């Protein structure tokens, strides 16, 4: 009944079916006629169509041109080249001294004794492209701030700065508008099964590479996130909004979420500020007759989503969730919702945010200064002085980690003396010290902690994200800060173009990209399958299995110049390329000996389309395209039978049920594997692989059908009220677990240490292989490092395989229990994926004779 009452309330709103800009906005705004309305510039009324990003940018540019209150700033570009913009509003006088006001605000935030600066509010819209009501509301809010001559807006802009970000995800918004507008009818259809309400794969929620940018605030994998976070730290707003939509919601949500699910690193005052601002949103919703809820369903826990990242950084972040209306209208619970009402709700809470922030500006300034003062006090009582992190003999991976810290405004220094800590030697110049006492202490604590106990074990997103473990870098805690120094610029080791051969240690994060570029250029590359030493310019040096060897004597004379150029360019970007002076080696196989195997170029296929996880497909696509330097052939499941698999070396099946693969396709994949193909699976694809007889050890396996459990059920009774706690205990929403690597296995080449932190999400458990040599990665006996995992789930994986690679005929089947490319930032396990591409050809049959 509450749902129906809410929906009827929406229908009774004035102008529910035809609303001009003035009808969306307060009646007392007293608009300046010199400022163009959205319909003046676009030629149609907001809500009549779904606004595209280019139309949004066109209106924002026109507004900045017409108004002395507005300044348009381009802060970056998306993968598809679209501009990321801010429209900065303040009074004309303030615009002349905007930078001085920004500096004054930053100084006041960091020092309670400094005079207060201006109120700074950031209004953020539609980080998910198909949650379009936020970006469609942005032109109306922008027009209101530019045109209104009301006392409220005049006072607001005199005392404050409003940063309006009209679209966090321009590429997704553009796809959404294309879908929605292409499927609109003259007479709208509200049925929920109508095409306009059900986007085809991969939908438009995500950015170009199909990433959810609301999970990228910490990892900063994408240009949209990097640009946004850089501006966030430049401005450090008092309040930042984040307008979303929820597909299954029946009422409008705003924070705070569930109090028990607030991140424990946040001070209690954060929840109090959410509640204070929430009173303004509640008043706005009640005035409009719209049902809402708060302190339910959503949490404030994962530091990598917008509203929580801002909270841990001293800003009050507010999440809004509007019931989604993809087309002009949609039926829900027998009542019709309209797109225009969705826009109206987002406008109303944008204005209630401005009103609340303006009236609470002194309280917000006190809160922000107090937040950083509290962080300093916590740092003083933290029990140690600094974190230390080593490079794991891979400077590029360490630099990538440090670059993320720098983007989060974290200060670090280079170690100037060797430090022995917990059995690890951190060497001067190859390790870094991160002082505890700094402005971003709260965020740093969240990045480094390994929390395993929680007030509430229900999580909206993941429960662990320890960043140095994600990069698989050694780290520890220091009671005293050792000597540090400015290391100065590093000089790359020059390439000896007359060397007998060039060696590339495989432990380097950039080595796979170099290998791919060499194979693309036609180089003949060999890889060490056993340890050896070599004489180079600095003397003898030991090398591990996996080291690449490019021997000059076997290269095509017409290509050797290009190969030398690629190797030289690699050294200038920090890749270590060793120039071998002789084919004779002090130990191990000589460079021309049998201790090296040739590597053949790879031609992988990535299955995409209906039934596959767009997120996981995007992670693989992004990794190969952006980091390895070539794109996979992406083929829809429905077109796989048109592909001649024999032309390709690898078939990659991301997380999916693969119900669309018929009996004929399964048989074809089986024949291709037995003939020499490599099948790589993870997530639900592992279950499909095991049920289709691609792995040893499984039961009830039939190559043409799904496995069926025919055992009779013996189910004891449980109270209905116990369901939710039982459900949570059965889930693994995202935890950090320990695993042990077999460093002798080709899929483990390049790793320096046998202990490897894995990100585990979901409950996929690999069927144990009959081959004891086929499991190069096993979970530790004490698996949990950080996050929540029930004792039952920990017992389920102790000592079990986390990666299985089994020969099937001439081919190889690789099963990952966990996603090695999780969200593009779990850099420590991406080498497992790279090895499965390039070194799968090295995995020999390991069946012992009877």
PDB file of N, CA and C in Angstrom, residues 505-560:
ATOM      1  N   UNK A 505      63.727  -9.743 -17.633  1.00  0.00           N
ATOM      2  CA  UNK A 505      63.166 -10.451 -16.476  1.00  0.00           C
ATOM      3  C   UNK A 505      61.640 -10.336 -16.457  1.00  0.00           C
ATOM      4  N   UNK A 506      60.968 -11.456 -16.235  1.00  0.00           N
ATOM      5  CA  UNK A 506      59.507 -11.512 -16.364  1.00  0.00           C
ATOM      6  C   UNK A 506      58.786 -10.983 -15.131  1.00  0.00           C
ATOM      7  N   UNK A 507      59.501 -10.721 -14.033  1.00  0.00           N
ATOM      8  CA  UNK A 507      58.832 -10.213 -12.837  1.00  0.00           C
ATOM      9  C   UNK A 507      58.361  -8.775 -13.002  1.00  0.00           C
ATOM     10  N   UNK A 508      58.718  -8.110 -14.090  1.00  0.00           N
ATOM     11  CA  UNK A 508      58.363  -6.710 -14.298  1.00  0.00           C
ATOM     12  C   UNK A 508      56.910  -6.582 -14.808  1.00  0.00           C
ATOM     13  N   UNK A 509      56.182  -5.630 -14.251  1.00  0.00           N
ATOM     14  CA  UNK A 509      54.787  -5.451 -14.622  1.00  0.00           C
ATOM     15  C   UNK A 509      54.631  -5.120 -16.102  1.00  0.00           C
ATOM     16  N   UNK A 510      55.620  -4.439 -16.700  1.00  0.00           N
ATOM     17  CA  UNK A 510      55.518  -4.024 -18.094  1.00  0.00           C
ATOM     18  C   UNK A 510      56.075  -5.051 -19.077  1.00  0.00           C
ATOM     19  N   UNK A 511      56.604  -6.169 -18.557  1.00  0.00           N
ATOM     20  CA  UNK A 511      57.197  -7.171 -19.450  1.00  0.00           C
ATOM     21  C   UNK A 511      56.177  -7.791 -20.405  1.00  0.00           C
ATOM     22  N   UNK A 512      54.953  -8.121 -19.979  1.00  0.00           N
ATOM     23  CA  UNK A 512      54.003  -8.703 -20.930  1.00  0.00           C
ATOM     24  C   UNK A 512      53.687  -7.782 -22.107  1.00  0.00           C
ATOM     25  N   UNK A 513      53.569  -6.486 -21.862  1.00  0.00           N
ATOM     26  CA  UNK A 513      53.302  -5.551 -22.967  1.00  0.00           C
ATOM     27  C   UNK A 513      54.473  -5.521 -23.933  1.00  0.00           C
ATOM     28  N   UNK A 514      55.708  -5.573 -23.395  1.00  0.00           N
ATOM     29  CA  UNK A 514      56.877  -5.614 -24.270  1.00  0.00           C
ATOM     30  C   UNK A 514      56.885  -6.908 -25.085  1.00  0.00           C
ATOM     31  N   UNK A 515      56.559  -8.025 -24.447  1.00  0.00           N
ATOM     32  CA  UNK A 515      56.503  -9.296 -25.173  1.00  0.00           C
ATOM     33  C   UNK A 515      55.491  -9.211 -26.316  1.00  0.00           C
ATOM     34  N   UNK A 516      54.324  -8.655 -26.034  1.00  0.00           N
ATOM     35  CA  UNK A 516      53.306  -8.561 -27.080  1.00  0.00           C
ATOM     36  C   UNK A 516      53.789  -7.695 -28.237  1.00  0.00           C
ATOM     37  N   UNK A 517      54.438  -6.581 -27.929  1.00  0.00           N
ATOM     38  CA  UNK A 517      54.921  -5.712 -29.003  1.00  0.00           C
ATOM     39  C   UNK A 517      56.003  -6.410 -29.821  1.00  0.00           C
ATOM     40  N   UNK A 518      56.844  -7.211 -29.167  1.00  0.00           N
ATOM     41  CA  UNK A 518      57.886  -7.957 -29.888  1.00  0.00           C
ATOM     42  C   UNK A 518      57.270  -9.016 -30.799  1.00  0.00           C
ATOM     43  N   UNK A 519      56.279  -9.753 -30.287  1.00  0.00           N
ATOM     44  CA  UNK A 519      55.632 -10.772 -31.101  1.00  0.00           C
ATOM     45  C   UNK A 519      54.902 -10.140 -32.285  1.00  0.00           C
ATOM     46  N   UNK A 520      54.269  -8.993 -32.041  1.00  0.00           N
ATOM     47  CA  UNK A 520      53.575  -8.289 -33.118  1.00  0.00           C
ATOM     48  C   UNK A 520      54.566  -7.845 -34.193  1.00  0.00           C
ATOM     49  N   UNK A 521      55.769  -7.453 -33.773  1.00  0.00           N
ATOM     50  CA  UNK A 521      56.804  -6.996 -34.718  1.00  0.00           C
ATOM     51  C   UNK A 521      57.517  -8.144 -35.410  1.00  0.00           C
ATOM     52  N   UNK A 522      57.145  -9.382 -35.092  1.00  0.00           N
ATOM     53  CA  UNK A 522      57.757 -10.529 -35.743  1.00  0.00           C
ATOM     54  C   UNK A 522      59.040 -11.014 -35.104  1.00  0.00           C
ATOM     55  N   UNK A 523      59.304 -10.604 -33.867  1.00  0.00           N
ATOM     56  CA  UNK A 523      60.516 -11.064 -33.184  1.00  0.00           C
ATOM     57  C   UNK A 523      60.394 -12.541 -32.822  1.00  0.00           C
ATOM     58  N   UNK A 524      61.510 -13.219 -32.811  1.00  0.00           N
ATOM     59  CA  UNK A 524      61.561 -14.599 -32.344  1.00  0.00           C
ATOM     60  C   UNK A 524      62.013 -14.571 -30.889  1.00  0.00           C
ATOM     61  N   UNK A 525      61.070 -14.885 -30.020  1.00  0.00           N
ATOM     62  CA  UNK A 525      61.304 -14.750 -28.579  1.00  0.00           C
ATOM     63  C   UNK A 525      61.311 -16.132 -27.953  1.00  0.00           C
ATOM     64  N   UNK A 526      62.313 -16.360 -27.116  1.00  0.00           N
ATOM     65  CA  UNK A 526      62.387 -17.591 -26.343  1.00  0.00           C
ATOM     66  C   UNK A 526      62.218 -17.246 -24.863  1.00  0.00           C
ATOM     67  N   UNK A 527      61.771 -18.222 -24.089  1.00  0.00           N
ATOM     68  CA  UNK A 527      61.537 -17.998 -22.658  1.00  0.00           C
ATOM     69  C   UNK A 527      62.254 -19.073 -21.867  1.00  0.00           C
ATOM     70  N   UNK A 528      62.873 -18.659 -20.761  1.00  0.00           N
ATOM     71  CA  UNK A 528      63.595 -19.598 -19.906  1.00  0.00           C
ATOM     72  C   UNK A 528      62.611 -20.505 -19.184  1.00  0.00           C
ATOM     73  N   UNK A 529      62.868 -21.782 -19.205  1.00  0.00           N
ATOM     74  CA  UNK A 529      62.030 -22.726 -18.463  1.00  0.00           C
ATOM     75  C   UNK A 529      62.775 -23.285 -17.254  1.00  0.00           C
ATOM     76  N   UNK A 530      63.987 -22.770 -17.031  1.00  0.00           N
ATOM     77  CA  UNK A 530      64.754 -23.117 -15.846  1.00  0.00           C
ATOM     78  C   UNK A 530      65.656 -21.933 -15.502  1.00  0.00           C
ATOM     79  N   UNK A 531      66.137 -21.900 -14.277  1.00  0.00           N
ATOM     80  CA  UNK A 531      67.008 -20.801 -13.851  1.00  0.00           C
ATOM     81  C   UNK A 531      68.353 -20.872 -14.576  1.00  0.00           C
ATOM     82  N   UNK A 532      68.968 -19.703 -14.762  1.00  0.00           N
ATOM     83  CA  UNK A 532      70.281 -19.636 -15.408  1.00  0.00           C
ATOM     84  C   UNK A 532      70.960 -18.348 -14.981  1.00  0.00           C
ATOM     85  N   UNK A 533      72.222 -18.201 -15.343  1.00  0.00           N
ATOM     86  CA  UNK A 533      72.924 -16.932 -15.130  1.00  0.00           C
ATOM     87  C   UNK A 533      73.514 -16.488 -16.457  1.00  0.00           C
ATOM     88  N   UNK A 534      73.829 -15.202 -16.543  1.00  0.00           N
ATOM     89  CA  UNK A 534      74.364 -14.659 -17.800  1.00  0.00           C
ATOM     90  C   UNK A 534      75.351 -13.557 -17.496  1.00  0.00           C
ATOM     91  N   UNK A 535      76.316 -13.405 -18.393  1.00  0.00           N
ATOM     92  CA  UNK A 535      77.279 -12.310 -18.276  1.00  0.00           C
ATOM     93  C   UNK A 535      76.744 -11.100 -19.026  1.00  0.00           C
ATOM     94  N   UNK A 536      76.556 -10.006 -18.289  1.00  0.00           N
ATOM     95  CA  UNK A 536      76.148  -8.764 -18.937  1.00  0.00           C
ATOM     96  C   UNK A 536      77.169  -7.686 -18.649  1.00  0.00           C
ATOM     97  N   UNK A 537      76.869  -6.447 -18.972  1.00  0.00           N
ATOM     98  CA  UNK A 537      77.848  -5.366 -18.846  1.00  0.00           C
ATOM     99  C   UNK A 537      78.340  -5.184 -17.418  1.00  0.00           C
ATOM    100  N   UNK A 538      77.480  -5.490 -16.434  1.00  0.00           N
ATOM    101  CA  UNK A 538      77.864  -5.296 -15.036  1.00  0.00           C
ATOM    102  C   UNK A 538      78.441  -6.561 -14.409  1.00  0.00           C
ATOM    103  N   UNK A 539      78.532  -7.650 -15.172  1.00  0.00           N
ATOM    104  CA  UNK A 539      79.038  -8.897 -14.623  1.00  0.00           C
ATOM    105  C   UNK A 539      77.966  -9.974 -14.637  1.00  0.00           C
ATOM    106  N   UNK A 540      78.233 -11.140 -14.017  1.00  0.00           N
ATOM    107  CA  UNK A 540      77.258 -12.232 -14.023  1.00  0.00           C
ATOM    108  C   UNK A 540      76.013 -11.887 -13.199  1.00  0.00           C
ATOM    109  N   UNK A 541      74.889 -12.402 -13.640  1.00  0.00           N
ATOM    110  CA  UNK A 541      73.620 -12.139 -12.958  1.00  0.00           C
ATOM    111  C   UNK A 541      72.736 -13.369 -13.083  1.00  0.00           C
ATOM    112  N   UNK A 542      71.982 -13.664 -12.028  1.00  0.00           N
ATOM    113  CA  UNK A 542      71.068 -14.801 -12.023  1.00  0.00           C
ATOM    114  C   UNK A 542      69.709 -14.387 -12.580  1.00  0.00           C
ATOM    115  N   UNK A 543      69.079 -15.313 -13.308  1.00  0.00           N
ATOM    116  CA  UNK A 543      67.766 -15.066 -13.893  1.00  0.00           C
ATOM    117  C   UNK A 543      66.833 -16.239 -13.585  1.00  0.00           C
ATOM    118  N   UNK A 544      65.568 -15.922 -13.426  1.00  0.00           N
ATOM    119  CA  UNK A 544      64.567 -16.924 -13.053  1.00  0.00           C
ATOM    120  C   UNK A 544      63.844 -17.460 -14.275  1.00  0.00           C
ATOM    121  N   UNK A 545      63.157 -18.611 -14.132  1.00  0.00           N
ATOM    122  CA  UNK A 545      62.300 -19.075 -15.219  1.00  0.00           C
ATOM    123  C   UNK A 545      61.264 -18.007 -15.581  1.00  0.00           C
ATOM    124  N   UNK A 546      60.956 -17.929 -16.846  1.00  0.00           N
ATOM    125  CA  UNK A 546      60.056 -16.894 -17.335  1.00  0.00           C
ATOM    126  C   UNK A 546      60.781 -15.737 -17.981  1.00  0.00           C
ATOM    127  N   UNK A 547      62.100 -15.644 -17.771  1.00  0.00           N
ATOM    128  CA  UNK A 547      62.875 -14.570 -18.399  1.00  0.00           C
ATOM    129  C   UNK A 547      62.798 -14.701 -19.922  1.00  0.00           C
ATOM    130  N   UNK A 548      62.521 -13.588 -20.585  1.00  0.00           N
ATOM    131  CA  UNK A 548      62.468 -13.579 -22.044  1.00  0.00           C
ATOM    132  C   UNK A 548      63.877 -13.442 -22.607  1.00  0.00           C
ATOM    133  N   UNK A 549      64.113 -14.128 -23.721  1.00  0.00           N
ATOM    134  CA  UNK A 549      65.404 -14.015 -24.406  1.00  0.00           C
ATOM    135  C   UNK A 549      65.149 -13.688 -25.878  1.00  0.00           C
ATOM    136  N   UNK A 550      65.750 -12.591 -26.336  1.00  0.00           N
ATOM    137  CA  UNK A 550      65.666 -12.214 -27.742  1.00  0.00           C
ATOM    138  C   UNK A 550      67.084 -12.310 -28.299  1.00  0.00           C
ATOM    139  N   UNK A 551      67.388 -13.424 -28.935  1.00  0.00           N
ATOM    140  CA  UNK A 551      68.746 -13.693 -29.423  1.00  0.00           C
ATOM    141  C   UNK A 551      68.909 -13.044 -30.795  1.00  0.00           C
ATOM    142  N   UNK A 552      69.957 -12.235 -30.941  1.00  0.00           N
ATOM    143  CA  UNK A 552      70.156 -11.495 -32.188  1.00  0.00           C
ATOM    144  C   UNK A 552      70.375 -12.427 -33.380  1.00  0.00           C
ATOM    145  N   UNK A 553      71.002 -13.587 -33.156  1.00  0.00           N
ATOM    146  CA  UNK A 553      71.399 -14.447 -34.270  1.00  0.00           C
ATOM    147  C   UNK A 553      70.217 -15.072 -34.993  1.00  0.00           C
ATOM    148  N   UNK A 554      69.056 -15.165 -34.338  1.00  0.00           N
ATOM    149  CA  UNK A 554      67.925 -15.862 -34.973  1.00  0.00           C
ATOM    150  C   UNK A 554      66.844 -14.906 -35.461  1.00  0.00           C
ATOM    151  N   UNK A 555      67.094 -13.593 -35.393  1.00  0.00           N
ATOM    152  CA  UNK A 555      66.082 -12.636 -35.827  1.00  0.00           C
ATOM    153  C   UNK A 555      66.150 -12.438 -37.337  1.00  0.00           C
ATOM    154  N   UNK A 556      65.000 -12.118 -37.908  1.00  0.00           N
ATOM    155  CA  UNK A 556      64.914 -11.785 -39.327  1.00  0.00           C
ATOM    156  C   UNK A 556      65.738 -10.515 -39.554  1.00  0.00           C
ATOM    157  N   UNK A 557      66.732 -10.537 -40.461  1.00  0.00           N
ATOM    158  CA  UNK A 557      67.566  -9.336 -40.692  1.00  0.00           C
ATOM    159  C   UNK A 557      66.742  -8.113 -41.077  1.00  0.00           C
ATOM    160  N   UNK A 558      65.597  -8.321 -41.709  1.00  0.00           N
ATOM    161  CA  UNK A 558      64.763  -7.190 -42.109  1.00  0.00           C
ATOM    162  C   UNK A 558      63.997  -6.586 -40.926  1.00  0.00           C
ATOM    163  N   UNK A 559      63.987  -7.286 -39.789  1.00  0.00           N
ATOM    164  CA  UNK A 559      63.207  -6.813 -38.640  1.00  0.00           C
ATOM    165  C   UNK A 559      64.077  -6.469 -37.434  1.00  0.00           C
ATOM    166  N   UNK A 560      65.335  -6.779 -37.476  1.00  0.00           N
ATOM    167  CA  UNK A 560      66.190  -6.582 -36.311  1.00  0.00           C
ATOM    168  C   UNK A 560      66.256  -5.115 -35.894  1.00  0.00           C
TER     169      UNK A 560
END
